[in-house]
mmCIF file with all atom_site columns, C-alpha atoms in Angstrom:
data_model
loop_
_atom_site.group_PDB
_atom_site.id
_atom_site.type_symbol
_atom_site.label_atom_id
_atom_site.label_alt_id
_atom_site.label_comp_id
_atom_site.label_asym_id
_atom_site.label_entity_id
_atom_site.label_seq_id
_atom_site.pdbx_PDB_ins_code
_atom_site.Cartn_x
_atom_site.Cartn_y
_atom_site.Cartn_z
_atom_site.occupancy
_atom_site.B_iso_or_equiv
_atom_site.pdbx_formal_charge
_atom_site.auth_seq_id
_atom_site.auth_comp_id
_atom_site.auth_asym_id
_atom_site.auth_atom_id
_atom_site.pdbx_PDB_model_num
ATOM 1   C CA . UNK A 1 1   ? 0.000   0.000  0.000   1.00 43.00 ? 1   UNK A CA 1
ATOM 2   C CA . UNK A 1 2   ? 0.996   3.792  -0.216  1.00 47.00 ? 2   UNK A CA 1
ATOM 3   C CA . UNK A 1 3   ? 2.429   5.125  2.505   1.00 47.00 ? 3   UNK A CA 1
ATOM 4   C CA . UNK A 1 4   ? 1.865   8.735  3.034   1.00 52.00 ? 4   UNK A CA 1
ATOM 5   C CA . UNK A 1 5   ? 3.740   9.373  6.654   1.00 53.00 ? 5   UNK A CA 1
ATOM 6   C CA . UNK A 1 6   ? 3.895   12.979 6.377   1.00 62.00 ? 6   UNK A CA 1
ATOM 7   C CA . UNK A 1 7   ? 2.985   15.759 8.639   1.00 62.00 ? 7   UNK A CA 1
ATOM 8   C CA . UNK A 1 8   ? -0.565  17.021 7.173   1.00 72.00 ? 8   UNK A CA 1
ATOM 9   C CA . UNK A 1 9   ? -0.099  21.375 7.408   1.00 71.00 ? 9   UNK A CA 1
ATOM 10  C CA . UNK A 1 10  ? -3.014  22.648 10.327  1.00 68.00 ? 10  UNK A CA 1
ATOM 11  C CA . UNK A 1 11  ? -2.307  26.366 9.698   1.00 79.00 ? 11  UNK A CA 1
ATOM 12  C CA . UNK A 1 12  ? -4.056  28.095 7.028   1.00 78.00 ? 12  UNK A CA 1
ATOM 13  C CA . UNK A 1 13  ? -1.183  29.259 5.595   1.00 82.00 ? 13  UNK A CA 1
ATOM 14  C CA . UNK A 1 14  ? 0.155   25.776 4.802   1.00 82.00 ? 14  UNK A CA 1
ATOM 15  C CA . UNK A 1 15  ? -2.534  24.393 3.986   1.00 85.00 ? 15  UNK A CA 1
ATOM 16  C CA . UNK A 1 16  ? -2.786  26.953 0.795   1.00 89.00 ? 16  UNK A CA 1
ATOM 17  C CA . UNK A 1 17  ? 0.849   26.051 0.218   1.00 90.00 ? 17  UNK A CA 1
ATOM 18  C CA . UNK A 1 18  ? 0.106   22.393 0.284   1.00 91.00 ? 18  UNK A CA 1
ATOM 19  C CA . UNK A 1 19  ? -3.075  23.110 -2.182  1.00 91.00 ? 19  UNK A CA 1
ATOM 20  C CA . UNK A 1 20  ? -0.979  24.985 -4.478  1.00 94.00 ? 20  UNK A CA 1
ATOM 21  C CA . UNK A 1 21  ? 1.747   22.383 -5.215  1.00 94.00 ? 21  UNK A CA 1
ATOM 22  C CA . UNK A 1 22  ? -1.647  19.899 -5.662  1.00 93.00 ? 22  UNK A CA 1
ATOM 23  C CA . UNK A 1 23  ? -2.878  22.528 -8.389  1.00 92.00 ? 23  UNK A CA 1
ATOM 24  C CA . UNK A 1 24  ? 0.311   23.034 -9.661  1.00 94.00 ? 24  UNK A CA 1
ATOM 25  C CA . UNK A 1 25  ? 1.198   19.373 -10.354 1.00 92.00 ? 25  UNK A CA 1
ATOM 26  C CA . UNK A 1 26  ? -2.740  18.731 -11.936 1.00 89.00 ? 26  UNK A CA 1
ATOM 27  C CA . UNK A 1 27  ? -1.821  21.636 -13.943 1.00 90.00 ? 27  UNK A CA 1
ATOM 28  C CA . UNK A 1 28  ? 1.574   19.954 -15.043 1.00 91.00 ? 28  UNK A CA 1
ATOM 29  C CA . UNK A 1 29  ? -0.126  16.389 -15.323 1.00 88.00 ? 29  UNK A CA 1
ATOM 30  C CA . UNK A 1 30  ? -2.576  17.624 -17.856 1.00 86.00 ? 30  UNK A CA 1
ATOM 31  C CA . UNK A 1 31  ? -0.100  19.727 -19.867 1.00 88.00 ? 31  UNK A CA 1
ATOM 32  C CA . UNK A 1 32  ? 3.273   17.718 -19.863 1.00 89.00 ? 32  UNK A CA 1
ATOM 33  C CA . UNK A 1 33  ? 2.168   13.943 -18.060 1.00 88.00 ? 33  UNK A CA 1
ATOM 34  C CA . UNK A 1 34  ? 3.783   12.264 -15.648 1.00 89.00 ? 34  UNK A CA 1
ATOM 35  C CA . UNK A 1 35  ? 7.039   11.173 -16.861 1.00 89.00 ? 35  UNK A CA 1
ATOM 36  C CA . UNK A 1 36  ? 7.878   14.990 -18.612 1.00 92.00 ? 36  UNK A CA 1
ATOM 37  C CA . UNK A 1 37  ? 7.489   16.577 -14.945 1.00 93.00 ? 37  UNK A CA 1
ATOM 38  C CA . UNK A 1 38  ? 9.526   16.758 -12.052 1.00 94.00 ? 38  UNK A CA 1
ATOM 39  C CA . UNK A 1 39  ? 9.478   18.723 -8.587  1.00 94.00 ? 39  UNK A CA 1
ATOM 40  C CA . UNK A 1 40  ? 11.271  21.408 -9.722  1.00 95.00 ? 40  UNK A CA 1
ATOM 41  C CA . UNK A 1 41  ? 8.578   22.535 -12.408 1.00 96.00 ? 41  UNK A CA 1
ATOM 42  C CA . UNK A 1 42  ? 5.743   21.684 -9.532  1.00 95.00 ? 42  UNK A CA 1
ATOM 43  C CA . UNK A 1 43  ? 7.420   24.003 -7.129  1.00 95.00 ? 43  UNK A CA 1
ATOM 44  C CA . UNK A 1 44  ? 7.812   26.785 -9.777  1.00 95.00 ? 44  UNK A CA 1
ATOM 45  C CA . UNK A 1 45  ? 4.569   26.474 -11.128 1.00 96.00 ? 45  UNK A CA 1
ATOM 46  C CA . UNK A 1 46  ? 3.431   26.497 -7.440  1.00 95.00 ? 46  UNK A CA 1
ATOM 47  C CA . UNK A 1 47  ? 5.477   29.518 -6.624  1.00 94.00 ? 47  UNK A CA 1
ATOM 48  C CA . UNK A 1 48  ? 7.289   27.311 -3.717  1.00 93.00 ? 48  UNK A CA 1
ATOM 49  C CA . UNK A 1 49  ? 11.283  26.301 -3.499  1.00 92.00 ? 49  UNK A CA 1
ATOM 50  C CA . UNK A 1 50  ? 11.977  23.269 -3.810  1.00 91.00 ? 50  UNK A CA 1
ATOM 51  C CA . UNK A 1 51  ? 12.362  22.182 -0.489  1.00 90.00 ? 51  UNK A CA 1
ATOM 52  C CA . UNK A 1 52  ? 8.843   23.251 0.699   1.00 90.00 ? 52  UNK A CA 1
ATOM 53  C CA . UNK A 1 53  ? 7.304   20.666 -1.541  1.00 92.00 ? 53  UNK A CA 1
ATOM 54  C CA . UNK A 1 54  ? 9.406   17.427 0.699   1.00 91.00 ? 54  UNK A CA 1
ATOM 55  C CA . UNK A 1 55  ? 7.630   19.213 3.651   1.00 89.00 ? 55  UNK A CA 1
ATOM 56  C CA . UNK A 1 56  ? 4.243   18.174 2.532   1.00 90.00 ? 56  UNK A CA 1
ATOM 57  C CA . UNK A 1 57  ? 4.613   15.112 -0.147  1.00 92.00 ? 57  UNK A CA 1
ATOM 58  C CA . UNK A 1 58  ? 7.424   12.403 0.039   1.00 91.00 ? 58  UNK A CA 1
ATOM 59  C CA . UNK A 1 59  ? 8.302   12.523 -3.730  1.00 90.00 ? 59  UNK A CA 1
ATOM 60  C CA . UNK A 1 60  ? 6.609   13.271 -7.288  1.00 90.00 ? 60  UNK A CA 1
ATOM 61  C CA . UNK A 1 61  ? 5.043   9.882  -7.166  1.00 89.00 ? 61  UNK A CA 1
ATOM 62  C CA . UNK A 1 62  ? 3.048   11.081 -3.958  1.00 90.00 ? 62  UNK A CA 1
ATOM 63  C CA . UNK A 1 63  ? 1.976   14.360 -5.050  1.00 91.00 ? 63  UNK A CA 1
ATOM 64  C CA . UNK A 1 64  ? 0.480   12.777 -8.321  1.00 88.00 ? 64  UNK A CA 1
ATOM 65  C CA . UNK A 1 65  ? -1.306  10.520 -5.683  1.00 87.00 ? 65  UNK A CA 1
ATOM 66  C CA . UNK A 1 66  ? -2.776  13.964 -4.002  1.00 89.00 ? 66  UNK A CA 1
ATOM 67  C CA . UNK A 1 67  ? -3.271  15.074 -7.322  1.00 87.00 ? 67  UNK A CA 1
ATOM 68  C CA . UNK A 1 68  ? -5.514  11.769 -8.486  1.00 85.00 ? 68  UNK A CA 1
ATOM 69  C CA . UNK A 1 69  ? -7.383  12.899 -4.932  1.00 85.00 ? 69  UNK A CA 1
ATOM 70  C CA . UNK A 1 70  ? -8.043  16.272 -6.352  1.00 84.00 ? 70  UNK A CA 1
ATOM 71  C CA . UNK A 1 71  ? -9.087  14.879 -10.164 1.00 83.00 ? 71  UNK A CA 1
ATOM 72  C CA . UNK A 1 72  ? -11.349 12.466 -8.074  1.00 84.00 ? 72  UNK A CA 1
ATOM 73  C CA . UNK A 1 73  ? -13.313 14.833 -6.061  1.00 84.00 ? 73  UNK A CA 1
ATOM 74  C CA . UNK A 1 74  ? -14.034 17.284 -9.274  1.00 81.00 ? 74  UNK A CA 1
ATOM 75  C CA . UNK A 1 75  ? -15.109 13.450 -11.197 1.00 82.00 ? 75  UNK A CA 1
ATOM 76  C CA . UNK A 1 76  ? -17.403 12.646 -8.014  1.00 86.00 ? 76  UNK A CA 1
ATOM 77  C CA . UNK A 1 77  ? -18.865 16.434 -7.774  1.00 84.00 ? 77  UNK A CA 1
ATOM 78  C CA . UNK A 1 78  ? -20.223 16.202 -11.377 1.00 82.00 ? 78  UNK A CA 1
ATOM 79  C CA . UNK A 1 79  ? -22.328 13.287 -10.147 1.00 85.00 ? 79  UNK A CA 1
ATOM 80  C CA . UNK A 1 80  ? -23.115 14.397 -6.609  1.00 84.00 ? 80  UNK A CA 1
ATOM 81  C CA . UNK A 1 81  ? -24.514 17.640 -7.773  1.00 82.00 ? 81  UNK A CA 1
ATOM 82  C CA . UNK A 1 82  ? -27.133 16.470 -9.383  1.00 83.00 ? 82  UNK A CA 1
ATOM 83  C CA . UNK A 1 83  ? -27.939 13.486 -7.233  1.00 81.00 ? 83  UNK A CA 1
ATOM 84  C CA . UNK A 1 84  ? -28.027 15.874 -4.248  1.00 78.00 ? 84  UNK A CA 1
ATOM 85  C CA . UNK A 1 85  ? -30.816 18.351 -5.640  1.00 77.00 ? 85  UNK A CA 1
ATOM 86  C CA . UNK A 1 86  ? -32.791 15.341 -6.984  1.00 76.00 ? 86  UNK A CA 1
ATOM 87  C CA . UNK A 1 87  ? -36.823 15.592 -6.038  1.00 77.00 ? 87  UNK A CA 1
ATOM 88  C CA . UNK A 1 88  ? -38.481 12.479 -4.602  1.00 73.00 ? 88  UNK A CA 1
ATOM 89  C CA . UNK A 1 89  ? -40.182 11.739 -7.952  1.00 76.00 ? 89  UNK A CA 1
ATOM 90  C CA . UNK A 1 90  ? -37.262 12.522 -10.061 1.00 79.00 ? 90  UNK A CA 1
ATOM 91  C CA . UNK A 1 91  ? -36.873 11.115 -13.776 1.00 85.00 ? 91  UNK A CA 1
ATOM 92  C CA . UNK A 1 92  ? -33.969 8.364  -14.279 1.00 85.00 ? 92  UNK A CA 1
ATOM 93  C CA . UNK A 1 93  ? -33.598 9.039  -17.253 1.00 90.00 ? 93  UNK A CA 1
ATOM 94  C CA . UNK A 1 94  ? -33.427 12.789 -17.348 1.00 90.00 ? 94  UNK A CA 1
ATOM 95  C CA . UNK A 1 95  ? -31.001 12.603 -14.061 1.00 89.00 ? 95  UNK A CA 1
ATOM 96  C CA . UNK A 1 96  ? -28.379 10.214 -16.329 1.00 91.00 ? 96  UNK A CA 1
ATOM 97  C CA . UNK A 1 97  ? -28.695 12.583 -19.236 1.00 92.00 ? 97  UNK A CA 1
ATOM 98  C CA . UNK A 1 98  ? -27.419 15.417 -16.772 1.00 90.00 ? 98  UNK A CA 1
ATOM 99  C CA . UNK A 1 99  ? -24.824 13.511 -14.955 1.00 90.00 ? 99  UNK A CA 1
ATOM 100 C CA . UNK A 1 100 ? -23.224 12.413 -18.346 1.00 92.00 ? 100 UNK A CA 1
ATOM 101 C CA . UNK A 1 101 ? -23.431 16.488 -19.285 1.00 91.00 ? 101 UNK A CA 1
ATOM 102 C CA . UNK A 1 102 ? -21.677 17.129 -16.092 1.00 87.00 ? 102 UNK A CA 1
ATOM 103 C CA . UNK A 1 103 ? -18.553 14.385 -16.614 1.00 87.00 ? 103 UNK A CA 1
ATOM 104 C CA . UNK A 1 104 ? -18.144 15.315 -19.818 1.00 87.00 ? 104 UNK A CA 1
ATOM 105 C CA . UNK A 1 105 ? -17.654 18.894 -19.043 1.00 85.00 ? 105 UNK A CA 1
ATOM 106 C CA . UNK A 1 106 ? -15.449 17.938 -15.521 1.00 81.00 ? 106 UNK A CA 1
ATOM 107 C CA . UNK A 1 107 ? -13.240 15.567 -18.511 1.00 78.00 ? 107 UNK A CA 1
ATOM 108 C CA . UNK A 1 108 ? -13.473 18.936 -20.687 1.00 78.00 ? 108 UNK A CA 1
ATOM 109 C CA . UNK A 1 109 ? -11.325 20.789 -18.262 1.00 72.00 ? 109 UNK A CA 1
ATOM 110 C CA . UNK A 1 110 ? -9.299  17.644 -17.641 1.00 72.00 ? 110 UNK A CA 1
ATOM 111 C CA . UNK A 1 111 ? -8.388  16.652 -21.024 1.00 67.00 ? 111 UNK A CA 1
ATOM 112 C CA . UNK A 1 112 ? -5.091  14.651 -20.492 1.00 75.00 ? 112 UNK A CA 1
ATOM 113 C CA . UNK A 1 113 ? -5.553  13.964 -16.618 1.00 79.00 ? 113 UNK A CA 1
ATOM 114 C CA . UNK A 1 114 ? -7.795  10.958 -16.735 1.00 76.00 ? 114 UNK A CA 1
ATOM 115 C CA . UNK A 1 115 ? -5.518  9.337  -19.602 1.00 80.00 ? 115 UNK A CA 1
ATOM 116 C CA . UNK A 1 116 ? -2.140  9.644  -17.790 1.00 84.00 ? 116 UNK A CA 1
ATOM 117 C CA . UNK A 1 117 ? -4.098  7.776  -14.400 1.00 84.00 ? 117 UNK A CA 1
ATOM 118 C CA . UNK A 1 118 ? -4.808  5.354  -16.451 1.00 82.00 ? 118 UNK A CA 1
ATOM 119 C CA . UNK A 1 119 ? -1.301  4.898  -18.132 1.00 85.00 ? 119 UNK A CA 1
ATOM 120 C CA . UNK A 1 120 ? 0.187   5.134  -14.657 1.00 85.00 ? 120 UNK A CA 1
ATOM 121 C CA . UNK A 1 121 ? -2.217  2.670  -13.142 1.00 85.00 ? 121 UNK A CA 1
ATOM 122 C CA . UNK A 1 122 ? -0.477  0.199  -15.826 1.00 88.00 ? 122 UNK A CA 1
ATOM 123 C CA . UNK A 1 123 ? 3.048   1.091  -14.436 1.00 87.00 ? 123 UNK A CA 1
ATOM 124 C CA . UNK A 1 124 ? 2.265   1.621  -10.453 1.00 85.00 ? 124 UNK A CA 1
ATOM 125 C CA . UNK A 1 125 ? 0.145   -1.369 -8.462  1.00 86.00 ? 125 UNK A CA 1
ATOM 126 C CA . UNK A 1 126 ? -0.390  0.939  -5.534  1.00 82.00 ? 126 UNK A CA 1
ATOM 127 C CA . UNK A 1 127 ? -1.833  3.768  -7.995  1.00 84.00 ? 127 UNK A CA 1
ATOM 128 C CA . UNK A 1 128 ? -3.866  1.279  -9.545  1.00 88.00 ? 128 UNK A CA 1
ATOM 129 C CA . UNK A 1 129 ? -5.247  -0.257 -5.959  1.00 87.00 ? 129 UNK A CA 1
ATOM 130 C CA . UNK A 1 130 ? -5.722  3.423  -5.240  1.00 83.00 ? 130 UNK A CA 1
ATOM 131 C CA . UNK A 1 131 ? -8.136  4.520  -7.996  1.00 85.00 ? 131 UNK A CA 1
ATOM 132 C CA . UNK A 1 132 ? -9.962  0.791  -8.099  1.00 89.00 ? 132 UNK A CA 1
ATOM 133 C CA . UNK A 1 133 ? -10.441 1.868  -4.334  1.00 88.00 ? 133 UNK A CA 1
ATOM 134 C CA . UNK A 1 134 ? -12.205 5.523  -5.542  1.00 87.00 ? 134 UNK A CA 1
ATOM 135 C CA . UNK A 1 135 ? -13.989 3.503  -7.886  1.00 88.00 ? 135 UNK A CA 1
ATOM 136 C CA . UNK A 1 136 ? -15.628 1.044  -5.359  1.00 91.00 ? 136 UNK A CA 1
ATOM 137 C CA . UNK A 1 137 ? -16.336 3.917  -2.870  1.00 89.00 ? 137 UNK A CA 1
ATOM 138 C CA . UNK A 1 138 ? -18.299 5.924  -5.673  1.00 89.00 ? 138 UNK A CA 1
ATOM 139 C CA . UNK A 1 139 ? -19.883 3.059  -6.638  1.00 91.00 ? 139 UNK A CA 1
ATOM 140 C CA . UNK A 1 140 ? -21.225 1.911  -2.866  1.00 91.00 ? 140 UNK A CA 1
ATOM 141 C CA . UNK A 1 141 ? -22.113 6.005  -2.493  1.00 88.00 ? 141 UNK A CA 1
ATOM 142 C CA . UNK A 1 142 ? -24.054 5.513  -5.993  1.00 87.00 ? 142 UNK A CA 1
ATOM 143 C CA . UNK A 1 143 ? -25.719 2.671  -4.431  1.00 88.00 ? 143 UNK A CA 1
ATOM 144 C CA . UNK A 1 144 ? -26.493 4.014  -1.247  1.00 87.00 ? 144 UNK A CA 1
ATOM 145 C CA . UNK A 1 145 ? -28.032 7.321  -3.085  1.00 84.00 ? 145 UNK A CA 1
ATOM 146 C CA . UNK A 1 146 ? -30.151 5.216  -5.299  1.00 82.00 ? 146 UNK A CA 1
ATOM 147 C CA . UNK A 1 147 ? -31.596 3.308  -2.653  1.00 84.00 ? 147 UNK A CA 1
ATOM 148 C CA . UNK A 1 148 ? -32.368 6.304  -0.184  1.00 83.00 ? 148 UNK A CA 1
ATOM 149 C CA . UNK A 1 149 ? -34.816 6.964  -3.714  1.00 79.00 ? 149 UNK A CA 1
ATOM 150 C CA . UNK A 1 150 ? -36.336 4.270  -4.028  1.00 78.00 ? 150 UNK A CA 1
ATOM 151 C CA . UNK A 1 151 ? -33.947 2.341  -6.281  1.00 78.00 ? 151 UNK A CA 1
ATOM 152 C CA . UNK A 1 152 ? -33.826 -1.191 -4.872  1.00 80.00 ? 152 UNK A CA 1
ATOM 153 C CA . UNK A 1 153 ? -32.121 -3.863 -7.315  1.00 81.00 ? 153 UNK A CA 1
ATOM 154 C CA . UNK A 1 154 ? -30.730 -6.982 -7.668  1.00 88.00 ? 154 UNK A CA 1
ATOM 155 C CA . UNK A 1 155 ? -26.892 -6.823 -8.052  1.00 91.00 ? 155 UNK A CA 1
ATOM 156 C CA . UNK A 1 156 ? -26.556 -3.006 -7.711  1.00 89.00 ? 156 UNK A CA 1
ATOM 157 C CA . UNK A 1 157 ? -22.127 -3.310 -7.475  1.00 90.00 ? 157 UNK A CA 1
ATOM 158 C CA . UNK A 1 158 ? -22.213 -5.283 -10.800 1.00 93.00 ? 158 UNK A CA 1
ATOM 159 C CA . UNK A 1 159 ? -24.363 -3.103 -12.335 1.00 93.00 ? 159 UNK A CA 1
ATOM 160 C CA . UNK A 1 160 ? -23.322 0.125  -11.518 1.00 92.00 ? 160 UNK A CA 1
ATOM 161 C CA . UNK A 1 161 ? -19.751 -0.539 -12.300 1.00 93.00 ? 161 UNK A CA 1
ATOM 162 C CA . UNK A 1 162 ? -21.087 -1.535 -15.844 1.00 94.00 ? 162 UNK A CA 1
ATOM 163 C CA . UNK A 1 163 ? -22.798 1.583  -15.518 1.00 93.00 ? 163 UNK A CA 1
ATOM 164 C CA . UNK A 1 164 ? -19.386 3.692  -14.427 1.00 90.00 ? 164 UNK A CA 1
ATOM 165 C CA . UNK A 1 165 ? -17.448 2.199  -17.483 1.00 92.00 ? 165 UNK A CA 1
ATOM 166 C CA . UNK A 1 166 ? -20.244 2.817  -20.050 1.00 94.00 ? 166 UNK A CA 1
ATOM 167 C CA . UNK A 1 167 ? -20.004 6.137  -19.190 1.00 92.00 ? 167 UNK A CA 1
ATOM 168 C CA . UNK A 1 168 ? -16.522 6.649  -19.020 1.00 87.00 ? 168 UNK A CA 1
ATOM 169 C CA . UNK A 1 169 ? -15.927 5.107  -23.037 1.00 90.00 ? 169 UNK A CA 1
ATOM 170 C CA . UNK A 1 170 ? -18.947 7.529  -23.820 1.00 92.00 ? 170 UNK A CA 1
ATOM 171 C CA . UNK A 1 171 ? -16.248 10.253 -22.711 1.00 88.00 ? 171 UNK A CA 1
ATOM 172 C CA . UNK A 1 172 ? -13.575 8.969  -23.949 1.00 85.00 ? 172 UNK A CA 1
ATOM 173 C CA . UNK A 1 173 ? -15.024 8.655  -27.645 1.00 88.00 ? 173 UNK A CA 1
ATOM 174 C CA . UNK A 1 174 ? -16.904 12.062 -27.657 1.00 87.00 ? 174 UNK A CA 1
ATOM 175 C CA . UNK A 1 175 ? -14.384 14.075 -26.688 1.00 81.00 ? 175 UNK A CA 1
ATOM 176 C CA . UNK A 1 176 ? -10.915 12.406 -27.589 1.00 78.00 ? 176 UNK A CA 1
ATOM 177 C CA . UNK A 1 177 ? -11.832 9.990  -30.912 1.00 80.00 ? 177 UNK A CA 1
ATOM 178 C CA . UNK A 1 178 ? -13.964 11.726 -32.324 1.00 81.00 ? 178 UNK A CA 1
ATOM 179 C CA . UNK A 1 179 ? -15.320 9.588  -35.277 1.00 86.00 ? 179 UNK A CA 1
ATOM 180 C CA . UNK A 1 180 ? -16.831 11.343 -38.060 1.00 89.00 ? 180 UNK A CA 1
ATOM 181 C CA . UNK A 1 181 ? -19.449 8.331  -38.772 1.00 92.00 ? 181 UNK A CA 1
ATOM 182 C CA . UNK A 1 182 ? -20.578 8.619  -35.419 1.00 92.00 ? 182 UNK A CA 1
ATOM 183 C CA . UNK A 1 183 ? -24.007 10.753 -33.873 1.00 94.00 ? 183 UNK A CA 1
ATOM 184 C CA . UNK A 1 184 ? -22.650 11.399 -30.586 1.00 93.00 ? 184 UNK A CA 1
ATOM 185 C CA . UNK A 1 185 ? -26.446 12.886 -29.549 1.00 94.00 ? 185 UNK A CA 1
ATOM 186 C CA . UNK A 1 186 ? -27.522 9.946  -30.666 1.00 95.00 ? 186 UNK A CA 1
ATOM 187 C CA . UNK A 1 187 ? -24.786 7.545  -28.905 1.00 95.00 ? 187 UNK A CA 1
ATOM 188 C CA . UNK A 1 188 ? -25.332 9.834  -25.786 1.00 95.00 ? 188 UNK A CA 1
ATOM 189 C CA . UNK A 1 189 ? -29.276 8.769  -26.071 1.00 95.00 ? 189 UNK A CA 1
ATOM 190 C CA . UNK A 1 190 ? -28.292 4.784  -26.335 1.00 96.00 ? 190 UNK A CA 1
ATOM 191 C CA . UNK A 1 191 ? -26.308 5.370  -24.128 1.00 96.00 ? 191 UNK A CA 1
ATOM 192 C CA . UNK A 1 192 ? -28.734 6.816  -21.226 1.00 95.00 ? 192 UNK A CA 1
ATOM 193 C CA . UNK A 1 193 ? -31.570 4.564  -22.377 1.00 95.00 ? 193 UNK A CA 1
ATOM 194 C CA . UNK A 1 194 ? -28.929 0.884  -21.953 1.00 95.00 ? 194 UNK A CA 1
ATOM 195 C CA . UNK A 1 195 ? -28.390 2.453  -18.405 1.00 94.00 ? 195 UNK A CA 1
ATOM 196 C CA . UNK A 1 196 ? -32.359 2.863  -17.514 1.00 91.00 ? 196 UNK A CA 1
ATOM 197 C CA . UNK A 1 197 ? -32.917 -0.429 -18.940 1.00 92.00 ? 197 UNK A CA 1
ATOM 198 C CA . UNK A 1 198 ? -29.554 -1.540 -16.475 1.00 91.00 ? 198 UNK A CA 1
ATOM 199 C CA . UNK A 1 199 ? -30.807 -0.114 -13.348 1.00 85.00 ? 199 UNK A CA 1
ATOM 200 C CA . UNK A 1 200 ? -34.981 -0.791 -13.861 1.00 78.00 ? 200 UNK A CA 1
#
């Protein structure tokens, strides 16, 4: 497992520091990747020496992991904020439609981030126990959210992470393949309805 034995900053001041080196290195991820960025550039880009950054992570490898944290949390909001607001009576299939809106635009202002996870998840066994640990959280929150509305079915982990990867390849092909033969309203539509038909 990752260990992450380092002093976590309490003053407001450090915590700000901290954020900004977490920024700084999404920034970094999305414009360079992984391999093409080192502390140096993270602590420039974050306006902090060198040095400051070994106060709060224990190497590049563990910022990147603070990084996936802060990725994770914007992936997560564009689902929660929908399923938060939702009315007793709401309409599954309208309520899919708008989550998949809100990934794709969280992915929009992520464009590289989710593929270099996914490239280092092939490289690093902790990083890849670490995001197929977000992924089963969401999932169980998913499920727990569902069923506080009413949604009781059978084999709701199965499902949902069928669900979750449907999605994800809906993302991933409208906004990085890009086939010309392809109706992405339409695919969007399929999309939603497989899921209804999934979760009914």
């Amino acid at each position: 497992m990752i260990n992450r034995n380092i002093r976590e900053p309490k003053q407001k001041r450090s915590i700000e520091k901290k954020n900004k080196i977490i920024r700084a290195g999404f920034e970094l991820l999305c414009e360079k990747g992984y391999h093409n960025t080192n502390t140096a550039q993270i602590a420039k880009r974050a306006g902090v020496s060198t040095g400051i950054i070994y106060n709060y992570f224990i190497d590049k490898r563990d910022i990147f992991i603070a990084v996936w944290d802060y990725f994770a949390t914007n992936m997560s909001n564009a689902i929660f904020s929908v399923l938060q607001t939702l009315p007793t009576d709401f309409d599954l299939e309208e309520t899919i439609t708008k989550i998949i809106d809100n990934i794709v635009l969280a992915h929009l202002s992520t464009p590289k981030a989710q593929e270099e996870f996914s490239a280092m998840s092939y490289q690093d066994s902790d990083i890849a126990e670490y995001i197929i640990n977000y992924e089963e959280n969401l999932i169980e929150m998913l499920t727990q959210v569902l069923a506080s509305h009413g949604y009781h079915f059978t084999h709701p982990h199965e499902k949902l992470h069928i669900v979750y990867d449907m999605v994800e390849n809906y993302c991933h092909e409208y906004l990085y393949h890009k086939h010309s033969c392809i109706d992405y309203t339409i695919m969007k539509a399929i999309v939603t309805k497989m899921i209804v038909d999934i979760l009914k």
